[in-house]
Coordinates of C-alpha atoms in Angstrom, one line a residue:
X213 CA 94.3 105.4 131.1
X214 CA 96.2 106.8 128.2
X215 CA 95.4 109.1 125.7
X216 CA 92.9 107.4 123.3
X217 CA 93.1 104.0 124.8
X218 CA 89.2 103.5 124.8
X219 CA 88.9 99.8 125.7
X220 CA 87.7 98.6 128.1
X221 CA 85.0 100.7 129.6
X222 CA 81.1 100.3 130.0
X223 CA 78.6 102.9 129.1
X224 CA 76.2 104.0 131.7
X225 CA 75.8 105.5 135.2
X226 CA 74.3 102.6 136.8
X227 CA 77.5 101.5 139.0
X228 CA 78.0 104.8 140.6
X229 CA 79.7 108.1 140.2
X230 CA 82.9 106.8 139.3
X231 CA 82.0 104.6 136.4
X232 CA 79.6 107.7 135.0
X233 CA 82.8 110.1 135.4
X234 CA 84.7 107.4 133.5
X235 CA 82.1 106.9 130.6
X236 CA 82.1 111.1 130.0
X237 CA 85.7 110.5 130.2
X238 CA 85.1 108.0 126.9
X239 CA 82.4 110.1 125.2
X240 CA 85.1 112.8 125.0
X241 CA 88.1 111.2 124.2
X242 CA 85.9 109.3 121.0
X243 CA 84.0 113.3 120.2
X244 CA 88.4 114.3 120.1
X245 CA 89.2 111.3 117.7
X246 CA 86.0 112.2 115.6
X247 CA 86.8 115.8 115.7
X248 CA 90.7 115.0 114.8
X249 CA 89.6 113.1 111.9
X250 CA 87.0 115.9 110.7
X251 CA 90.0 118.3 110.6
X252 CA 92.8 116.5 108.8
X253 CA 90.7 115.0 106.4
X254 CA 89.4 118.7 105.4
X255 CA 92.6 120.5 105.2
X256 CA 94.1 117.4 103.1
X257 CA 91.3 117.2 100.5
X258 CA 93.7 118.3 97.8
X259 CA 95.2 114.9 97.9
X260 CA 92.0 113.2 96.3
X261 CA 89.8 116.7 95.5
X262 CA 87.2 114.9 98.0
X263 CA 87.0 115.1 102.3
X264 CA 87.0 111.9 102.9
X265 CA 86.0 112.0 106.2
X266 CA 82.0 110.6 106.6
X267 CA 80.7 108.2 109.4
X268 CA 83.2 106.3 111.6
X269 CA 82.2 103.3 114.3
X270 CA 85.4 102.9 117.1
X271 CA 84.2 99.8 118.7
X272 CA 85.8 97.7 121.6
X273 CA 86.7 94.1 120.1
X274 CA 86.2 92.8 123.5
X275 CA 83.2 93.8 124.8
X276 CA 81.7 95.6 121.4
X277 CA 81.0 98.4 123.2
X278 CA 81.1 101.0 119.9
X279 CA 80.9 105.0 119.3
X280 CA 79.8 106.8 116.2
X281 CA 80.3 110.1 115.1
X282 CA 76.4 109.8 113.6
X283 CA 73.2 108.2 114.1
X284 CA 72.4 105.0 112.3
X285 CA 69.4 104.6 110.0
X286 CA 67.0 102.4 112.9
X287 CA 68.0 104.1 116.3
X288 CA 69.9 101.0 117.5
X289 CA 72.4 103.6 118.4
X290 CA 71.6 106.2 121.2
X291 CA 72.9 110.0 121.7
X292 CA 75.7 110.9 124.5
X293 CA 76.5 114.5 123.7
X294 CA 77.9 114.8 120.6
X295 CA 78.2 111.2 119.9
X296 CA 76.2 108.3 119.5
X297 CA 77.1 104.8 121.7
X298 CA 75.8 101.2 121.6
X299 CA 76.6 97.7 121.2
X300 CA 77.6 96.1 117.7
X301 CA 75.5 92.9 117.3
X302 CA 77.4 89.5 117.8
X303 CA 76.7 88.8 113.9
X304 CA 78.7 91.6 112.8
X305 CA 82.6 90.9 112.8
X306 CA 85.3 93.5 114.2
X307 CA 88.1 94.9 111.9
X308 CA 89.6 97.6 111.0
X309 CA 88.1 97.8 107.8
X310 CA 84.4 99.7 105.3
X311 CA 81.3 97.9 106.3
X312 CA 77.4 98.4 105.4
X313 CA 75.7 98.4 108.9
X314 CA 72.2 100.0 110.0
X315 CA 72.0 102.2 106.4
X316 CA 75.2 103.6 106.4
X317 CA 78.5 102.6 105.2
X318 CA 80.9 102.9 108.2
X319 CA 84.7 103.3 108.5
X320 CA 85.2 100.7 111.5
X321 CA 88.0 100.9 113.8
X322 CA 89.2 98.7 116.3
X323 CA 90.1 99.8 119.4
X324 CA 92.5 100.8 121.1
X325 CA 93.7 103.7 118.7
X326 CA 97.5 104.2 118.7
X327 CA 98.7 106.9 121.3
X328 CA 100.5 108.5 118.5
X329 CA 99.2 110.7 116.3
X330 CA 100.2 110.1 112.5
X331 CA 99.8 106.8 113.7
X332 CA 96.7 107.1 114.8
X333 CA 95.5 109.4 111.7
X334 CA 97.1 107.1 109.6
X335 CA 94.8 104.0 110.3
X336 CA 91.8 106.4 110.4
X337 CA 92.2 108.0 107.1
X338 CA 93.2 104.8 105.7
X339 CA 89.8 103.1 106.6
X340 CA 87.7 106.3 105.6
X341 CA 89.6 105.9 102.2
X342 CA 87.7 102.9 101.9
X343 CA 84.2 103.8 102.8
X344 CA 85.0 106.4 99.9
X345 CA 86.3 104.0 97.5
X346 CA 82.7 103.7 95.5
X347 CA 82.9 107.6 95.4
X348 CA 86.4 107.5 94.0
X349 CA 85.4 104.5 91.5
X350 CA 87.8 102.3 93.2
X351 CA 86.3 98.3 93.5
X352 CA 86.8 96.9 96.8
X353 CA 89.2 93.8 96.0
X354 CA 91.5 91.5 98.4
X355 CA 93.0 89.1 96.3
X356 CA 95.7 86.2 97.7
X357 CA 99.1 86.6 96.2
X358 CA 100.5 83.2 96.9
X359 CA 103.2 83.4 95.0
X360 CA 104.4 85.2 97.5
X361 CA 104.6 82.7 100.1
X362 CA 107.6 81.0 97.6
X363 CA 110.8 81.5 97.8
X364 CA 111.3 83.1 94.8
X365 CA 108.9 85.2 95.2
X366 CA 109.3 86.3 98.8
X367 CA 113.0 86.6 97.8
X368 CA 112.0 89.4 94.6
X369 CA 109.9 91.3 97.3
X370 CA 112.2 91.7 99.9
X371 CA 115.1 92.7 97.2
X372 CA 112.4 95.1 95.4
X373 CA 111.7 96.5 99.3
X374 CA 115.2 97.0 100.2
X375 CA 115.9 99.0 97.2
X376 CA 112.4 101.0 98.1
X377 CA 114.2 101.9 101.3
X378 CA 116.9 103.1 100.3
X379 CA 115.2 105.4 97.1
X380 CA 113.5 107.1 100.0
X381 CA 116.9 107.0 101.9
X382 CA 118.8 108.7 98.7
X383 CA 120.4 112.3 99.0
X384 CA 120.4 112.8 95.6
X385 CA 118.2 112.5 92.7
X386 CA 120.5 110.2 91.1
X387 CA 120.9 107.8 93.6
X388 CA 117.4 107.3 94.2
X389 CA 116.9 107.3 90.0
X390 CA 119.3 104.5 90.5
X391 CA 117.3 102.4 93.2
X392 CA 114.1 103.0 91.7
X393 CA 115.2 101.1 88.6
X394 CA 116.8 98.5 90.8
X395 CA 113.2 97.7 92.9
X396 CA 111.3 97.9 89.7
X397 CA 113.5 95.2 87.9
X398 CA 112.9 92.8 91.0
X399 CA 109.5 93.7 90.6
X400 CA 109.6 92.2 86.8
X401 CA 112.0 89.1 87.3
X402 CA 108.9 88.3 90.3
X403 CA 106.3 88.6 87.1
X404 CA 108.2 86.9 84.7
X405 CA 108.9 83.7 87.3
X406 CA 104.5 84.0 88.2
X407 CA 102.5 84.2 85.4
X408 CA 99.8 86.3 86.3
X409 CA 101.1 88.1 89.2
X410 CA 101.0 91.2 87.9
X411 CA 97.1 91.0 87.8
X412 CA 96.5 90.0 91.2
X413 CA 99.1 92.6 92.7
X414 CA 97.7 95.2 90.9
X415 CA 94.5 94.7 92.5
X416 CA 95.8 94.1 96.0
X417 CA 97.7 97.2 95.7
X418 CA 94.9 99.1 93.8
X419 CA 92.9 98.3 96.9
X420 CA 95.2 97.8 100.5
X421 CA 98.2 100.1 98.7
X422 CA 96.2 103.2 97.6
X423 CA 94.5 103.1 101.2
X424 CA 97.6 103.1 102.9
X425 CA 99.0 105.6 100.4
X426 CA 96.4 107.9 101.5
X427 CA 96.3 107.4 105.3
X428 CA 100.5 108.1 104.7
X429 CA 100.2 111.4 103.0
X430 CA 97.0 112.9 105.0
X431 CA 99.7 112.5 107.9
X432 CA 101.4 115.3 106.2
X433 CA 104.9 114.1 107.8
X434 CA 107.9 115.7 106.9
X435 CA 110.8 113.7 105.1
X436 CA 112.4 112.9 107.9
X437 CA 109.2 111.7 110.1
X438 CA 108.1 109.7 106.9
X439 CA 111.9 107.8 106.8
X440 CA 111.3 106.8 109.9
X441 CA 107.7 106.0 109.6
X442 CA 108.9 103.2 106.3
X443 CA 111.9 102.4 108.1
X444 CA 109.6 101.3 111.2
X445 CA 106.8 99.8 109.1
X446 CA 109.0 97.7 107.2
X447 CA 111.1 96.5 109.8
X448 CA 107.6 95.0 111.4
X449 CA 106.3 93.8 108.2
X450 CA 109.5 91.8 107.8
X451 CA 109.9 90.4 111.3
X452 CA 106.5 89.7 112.1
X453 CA 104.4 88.9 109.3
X454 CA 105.4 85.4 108.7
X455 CA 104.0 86.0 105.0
X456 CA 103.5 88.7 102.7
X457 CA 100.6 87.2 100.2
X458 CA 98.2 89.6 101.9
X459 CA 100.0 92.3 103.2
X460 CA 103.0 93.3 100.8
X461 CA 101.0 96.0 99.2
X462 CA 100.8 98.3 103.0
X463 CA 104.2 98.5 102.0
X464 CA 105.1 99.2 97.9
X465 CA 102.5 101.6 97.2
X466 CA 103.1 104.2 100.4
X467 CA 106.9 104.2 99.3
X468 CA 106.4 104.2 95.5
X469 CA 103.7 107.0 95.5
X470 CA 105.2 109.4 98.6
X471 CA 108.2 109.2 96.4
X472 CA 106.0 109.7 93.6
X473 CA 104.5 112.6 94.8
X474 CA 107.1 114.7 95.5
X475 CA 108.0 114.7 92.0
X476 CA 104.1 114.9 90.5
X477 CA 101.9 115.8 93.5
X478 CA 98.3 114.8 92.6
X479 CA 99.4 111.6 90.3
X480 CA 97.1 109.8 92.2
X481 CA 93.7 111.4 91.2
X482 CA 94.2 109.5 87.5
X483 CA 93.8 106.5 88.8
X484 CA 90.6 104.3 88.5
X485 CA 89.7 100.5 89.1
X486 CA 90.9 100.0 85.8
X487 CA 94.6 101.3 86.2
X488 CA 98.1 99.2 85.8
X489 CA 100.1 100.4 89.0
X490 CA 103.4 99.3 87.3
X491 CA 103.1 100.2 83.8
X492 CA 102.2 103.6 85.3
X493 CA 105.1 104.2 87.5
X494 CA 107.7 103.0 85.3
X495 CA 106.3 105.7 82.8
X496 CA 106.4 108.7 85.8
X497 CA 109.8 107.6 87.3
X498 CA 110.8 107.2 83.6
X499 CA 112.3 104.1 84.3
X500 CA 114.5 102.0 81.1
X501 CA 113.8 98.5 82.1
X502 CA 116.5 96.2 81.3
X503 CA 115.4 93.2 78.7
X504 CA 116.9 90.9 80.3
X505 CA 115.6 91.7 83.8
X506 CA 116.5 88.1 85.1
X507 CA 120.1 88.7 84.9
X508 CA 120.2 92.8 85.7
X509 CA 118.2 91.8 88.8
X510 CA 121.3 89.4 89.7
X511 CA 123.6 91.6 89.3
X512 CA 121.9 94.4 91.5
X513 CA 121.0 91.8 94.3
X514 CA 124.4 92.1 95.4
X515 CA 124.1 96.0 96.5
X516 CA 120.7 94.6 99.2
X517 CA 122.3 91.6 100.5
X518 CA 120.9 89.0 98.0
X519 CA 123.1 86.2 99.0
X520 CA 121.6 86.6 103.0
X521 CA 117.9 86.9 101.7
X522 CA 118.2 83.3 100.2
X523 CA 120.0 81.9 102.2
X524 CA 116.8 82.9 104.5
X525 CA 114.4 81.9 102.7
X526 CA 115.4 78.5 101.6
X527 CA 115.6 77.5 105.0
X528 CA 111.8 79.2 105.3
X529 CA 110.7 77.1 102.0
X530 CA 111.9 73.7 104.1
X531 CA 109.7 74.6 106.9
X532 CA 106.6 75.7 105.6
X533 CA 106.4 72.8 103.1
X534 CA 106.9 70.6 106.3
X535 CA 103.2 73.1 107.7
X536 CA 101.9 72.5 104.7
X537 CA 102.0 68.8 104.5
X538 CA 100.6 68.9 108.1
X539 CA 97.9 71.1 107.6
X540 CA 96.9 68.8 104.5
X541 CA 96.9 65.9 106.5
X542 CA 94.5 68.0 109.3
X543 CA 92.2 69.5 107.2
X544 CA 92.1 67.4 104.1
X545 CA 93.0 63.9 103.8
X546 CA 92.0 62.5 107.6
X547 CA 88.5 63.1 108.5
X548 CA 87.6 66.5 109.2
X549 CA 84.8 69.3 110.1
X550 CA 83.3 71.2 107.0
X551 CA 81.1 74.2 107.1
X552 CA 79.7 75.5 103.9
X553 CA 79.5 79.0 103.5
X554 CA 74.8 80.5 103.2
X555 CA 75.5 84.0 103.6
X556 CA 78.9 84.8 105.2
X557 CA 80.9 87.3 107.3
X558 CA 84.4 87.2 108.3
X559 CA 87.3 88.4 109.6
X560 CA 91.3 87.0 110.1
X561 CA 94.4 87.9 110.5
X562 CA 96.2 88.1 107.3
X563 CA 99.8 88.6 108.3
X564 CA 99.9 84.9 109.7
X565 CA 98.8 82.6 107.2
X566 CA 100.0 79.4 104.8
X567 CA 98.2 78.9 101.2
X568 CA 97.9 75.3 100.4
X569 CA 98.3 74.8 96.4
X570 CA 94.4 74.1 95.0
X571 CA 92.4 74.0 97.9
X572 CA 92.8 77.5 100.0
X573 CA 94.2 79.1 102.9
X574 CA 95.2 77.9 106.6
X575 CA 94.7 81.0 108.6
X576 CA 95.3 80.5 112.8
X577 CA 92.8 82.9 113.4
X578 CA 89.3 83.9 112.4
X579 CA 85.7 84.8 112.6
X580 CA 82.7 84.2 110.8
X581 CA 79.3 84.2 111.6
X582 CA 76.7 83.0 108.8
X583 CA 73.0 82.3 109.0
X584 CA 73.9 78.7 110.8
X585 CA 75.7 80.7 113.7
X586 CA 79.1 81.8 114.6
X587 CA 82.8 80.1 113.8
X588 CA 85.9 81.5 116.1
X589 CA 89.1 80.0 115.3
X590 CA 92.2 79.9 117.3
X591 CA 94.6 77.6 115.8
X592 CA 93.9 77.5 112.4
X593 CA 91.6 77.0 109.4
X594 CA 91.4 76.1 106.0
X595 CA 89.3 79.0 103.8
X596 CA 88.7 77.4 100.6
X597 CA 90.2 79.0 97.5
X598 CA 86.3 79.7 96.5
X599 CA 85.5 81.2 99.5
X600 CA 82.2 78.9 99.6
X601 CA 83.4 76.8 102.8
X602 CA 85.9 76.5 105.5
X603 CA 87.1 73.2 106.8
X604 CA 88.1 72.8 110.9
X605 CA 89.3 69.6 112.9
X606 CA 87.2 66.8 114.1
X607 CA 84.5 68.3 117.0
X608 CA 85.2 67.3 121.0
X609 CA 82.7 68.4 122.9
X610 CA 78.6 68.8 122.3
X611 CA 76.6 71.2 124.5
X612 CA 73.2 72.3 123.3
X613 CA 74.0 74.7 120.3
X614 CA 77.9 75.2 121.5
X615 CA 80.9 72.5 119.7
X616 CA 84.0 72.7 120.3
X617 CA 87.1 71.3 118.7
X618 CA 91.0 71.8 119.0
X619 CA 91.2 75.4 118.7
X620 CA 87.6 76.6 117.9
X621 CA 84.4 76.7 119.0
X622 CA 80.9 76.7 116.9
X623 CA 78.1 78.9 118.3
X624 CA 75.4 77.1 116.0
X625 CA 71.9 78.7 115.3
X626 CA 68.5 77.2 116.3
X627 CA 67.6 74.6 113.0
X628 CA 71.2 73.6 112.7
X629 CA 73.4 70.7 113.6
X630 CA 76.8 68.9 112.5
X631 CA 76.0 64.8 111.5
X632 CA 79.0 62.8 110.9
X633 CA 79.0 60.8 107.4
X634 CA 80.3 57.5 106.4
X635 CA 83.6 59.0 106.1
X636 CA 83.9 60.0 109.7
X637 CA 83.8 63.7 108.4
X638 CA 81.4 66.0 110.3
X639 CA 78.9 68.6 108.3
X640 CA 76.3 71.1 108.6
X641 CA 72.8 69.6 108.4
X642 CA 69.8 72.1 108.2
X643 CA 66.8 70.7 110.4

């Protein structure tokens, strides 16, 4: 077992020696992570004049096996040395992410933890941040960006990126004076071609970017480590998130305000819910944007390979229009399954999924469990753009309270049942 990789095994001493030995084995390697966390929050409470550390649930996706580093308010959770262990109910949904549970709002996080440290410490302190945004007067938002599953807008993002890595890259004050002005003029050719998406950015960044911000500089790395720690992020978030509307802002924010801090350390402590991320940095990088930013950011495209970047993504434009015509035809216009949302939990994966103009969000994977049971999906879902319902294929197969489809399976609660209208469309009837 490496160091830190927690999944995978059962509480208890009722199998013999072995599996006890292997559960202490757990119980210390979660009280190590706990005490890890404890200490680099502490000696990097300068960053926001608060420790952020406070209670923390590592739970086993697989088997929801979890560890806290504190008791919950009803006892679900029982004592093992230093540490309290249980099971998280199947109602509750795993993620890395701030969530109310048992009278206490938790920093969950999946397991396995990376085997590296900063790593490692960066995911933590990234999800404490969040149990601590209502301390910090931060509002918990996650708004799509789908203007950045276009071309054009994809296109300004990976320009304003590129010219992020190399301001970090820069020996010189100059040169990275230089590249700062270049990212920020994509940044504002991208707002002039979306109305609006300055608004929704900010609050995406506001939320996901500050988080990751602070998990970045609770790190502590030096220059060096933290050039290779954006030149590995960004590498992954360009290969293998197959669109940005949700997850651009894990990479803007770190860069802009690491960058940001070595020139002002502290910046971040005036910022509130109400803040304008860009107004703000163009004022502490003292940045002259041009007037014309369409045609400066032309002209500076051609020092991050602009011609390549399009040439990618209008090829990528051809093919997800050709999805998105599928996936209207699946979960739209043929008969379909809809669920309508009584009082909802989720959780997806938001580096894989398609926006669909006026009705919501194809995303191949989720979970949500509501009062009428439990929803997995494995090949994909339409999230309406209100977040009141989610629409699936046609069902397959009828078993007592379990229906299945192509690609997910409905887990439905005693009282409920899916009747098929004169449409053919399937739908949650209460009995």
């Amino acid at each position: 077992m490496k160091n830190f990789l927690l999944a995978g095994l059962l509480l208890g001493c009722t199998a013999g020696e072995a599996l006890c030995q292997q559960s202490d084995t757990v119980a210390t390697l979660a009280q190590r992570t706990f005490q890890e966390a404890a200490t680099v929050t502490k000696k990097q409470q300068r960053l926001w004049g608060i420790n952020l550390y406070g209670p923390m649930l590592l739970v086993n996706p697989a088997t929801r096996e979890l560890y806290a580093n504190m008791p919950d308010s009803s006892g679900h959770l029982q004592k093992q040395g230093d540490i309290y262990v249980g099971k998280l109910p199947a109602k509750i949904n795993t993620a890395n992410t701030a969530t109310q549970w048992e009278g206490r709002n938790w920093a969950m996080i999946e397991l396995p933890l990376p085997t590296d440290r900063d790593e490692r410490v960066n995911l933590i302190t990234h999800e404490l941040f969040h149990r601590s945004q209502p301390t910090l007067h931060f509002r918990l938002t996650n708004p799509a960006n789908n203007h950045l599953d276009k071309k054009d807008g994809r296109i300004f993002l990976k320009l304003e990126l590129a010219a992020l890595q190399q301001a970090i890259a820069a020996t010189s004050p100059a040169a990275r004076q230089e590249h700062l002005l270049h990212a920020m003029t994509f940044r504002h050719c991208r707002y002039a071609l979306y109305p609006g998406a300055d608004t929704t950015e900010n609050a995406l960044e506001m939320n996901e970017g500050i988080a990751e911000f602070t998990g970045m500089m609770i790190c502590n790395r030096d220059k060096a480590a933290a050039i290779k720690h954006f030149d590995k992020n960004l590498y992954n978030f360009l290969h293998y998130n197959a669109t940005f509307v949700r997850s651009f802002a894990y990479q803007t924010i770190p860069m802009y305000g690491y960058m940001l801090s070595q020139l002002n350390p502290g910046w971040n402590r005036q910022l509130n819910s109400d803040s304008k991320l860009t107004p703000f940095l163009v004022q502490a990088f003292r940045l002259s944007i041009p007037a014309d930013v369409k045609t400066a950011a032309a002209t500076y495209a051609r020092e991050y390979n602009g011609d390549a970047i399009t040439l990618e993504e209008t090829a990528r434009e051809k093919k997800i229009q050709e999805q998105i015509a599928a996936y209207t035809k699946l979960f739209i216009t043929q008969p379909h399954t809809e669920l309508r949302f009584e009082k909802m939990n989720i959780s997806f994966n938001p580096s894989n999924i398609i926006p669909i103009d006026d009705y919501g969000t194809v995303y191949p994977t989720m979970r949500i469990s509501d009062t009428w049971g439990i929803l997995t999906v494995t090949e994909g879902a339409l999230l309406s753009a209100k977040w009141d319902k989610v629409n699936i294929g046609l069902p397959a197969t009828f078993t007592d309270q379990l229906i299945t489809g192509q690609g997910w399976k409905l887990e439905l609660s005693k009282g409920y049942s899916l009747e098929k209208d004169a449409a053919s469309n399937f739908a949650l009837k209460k009995q």
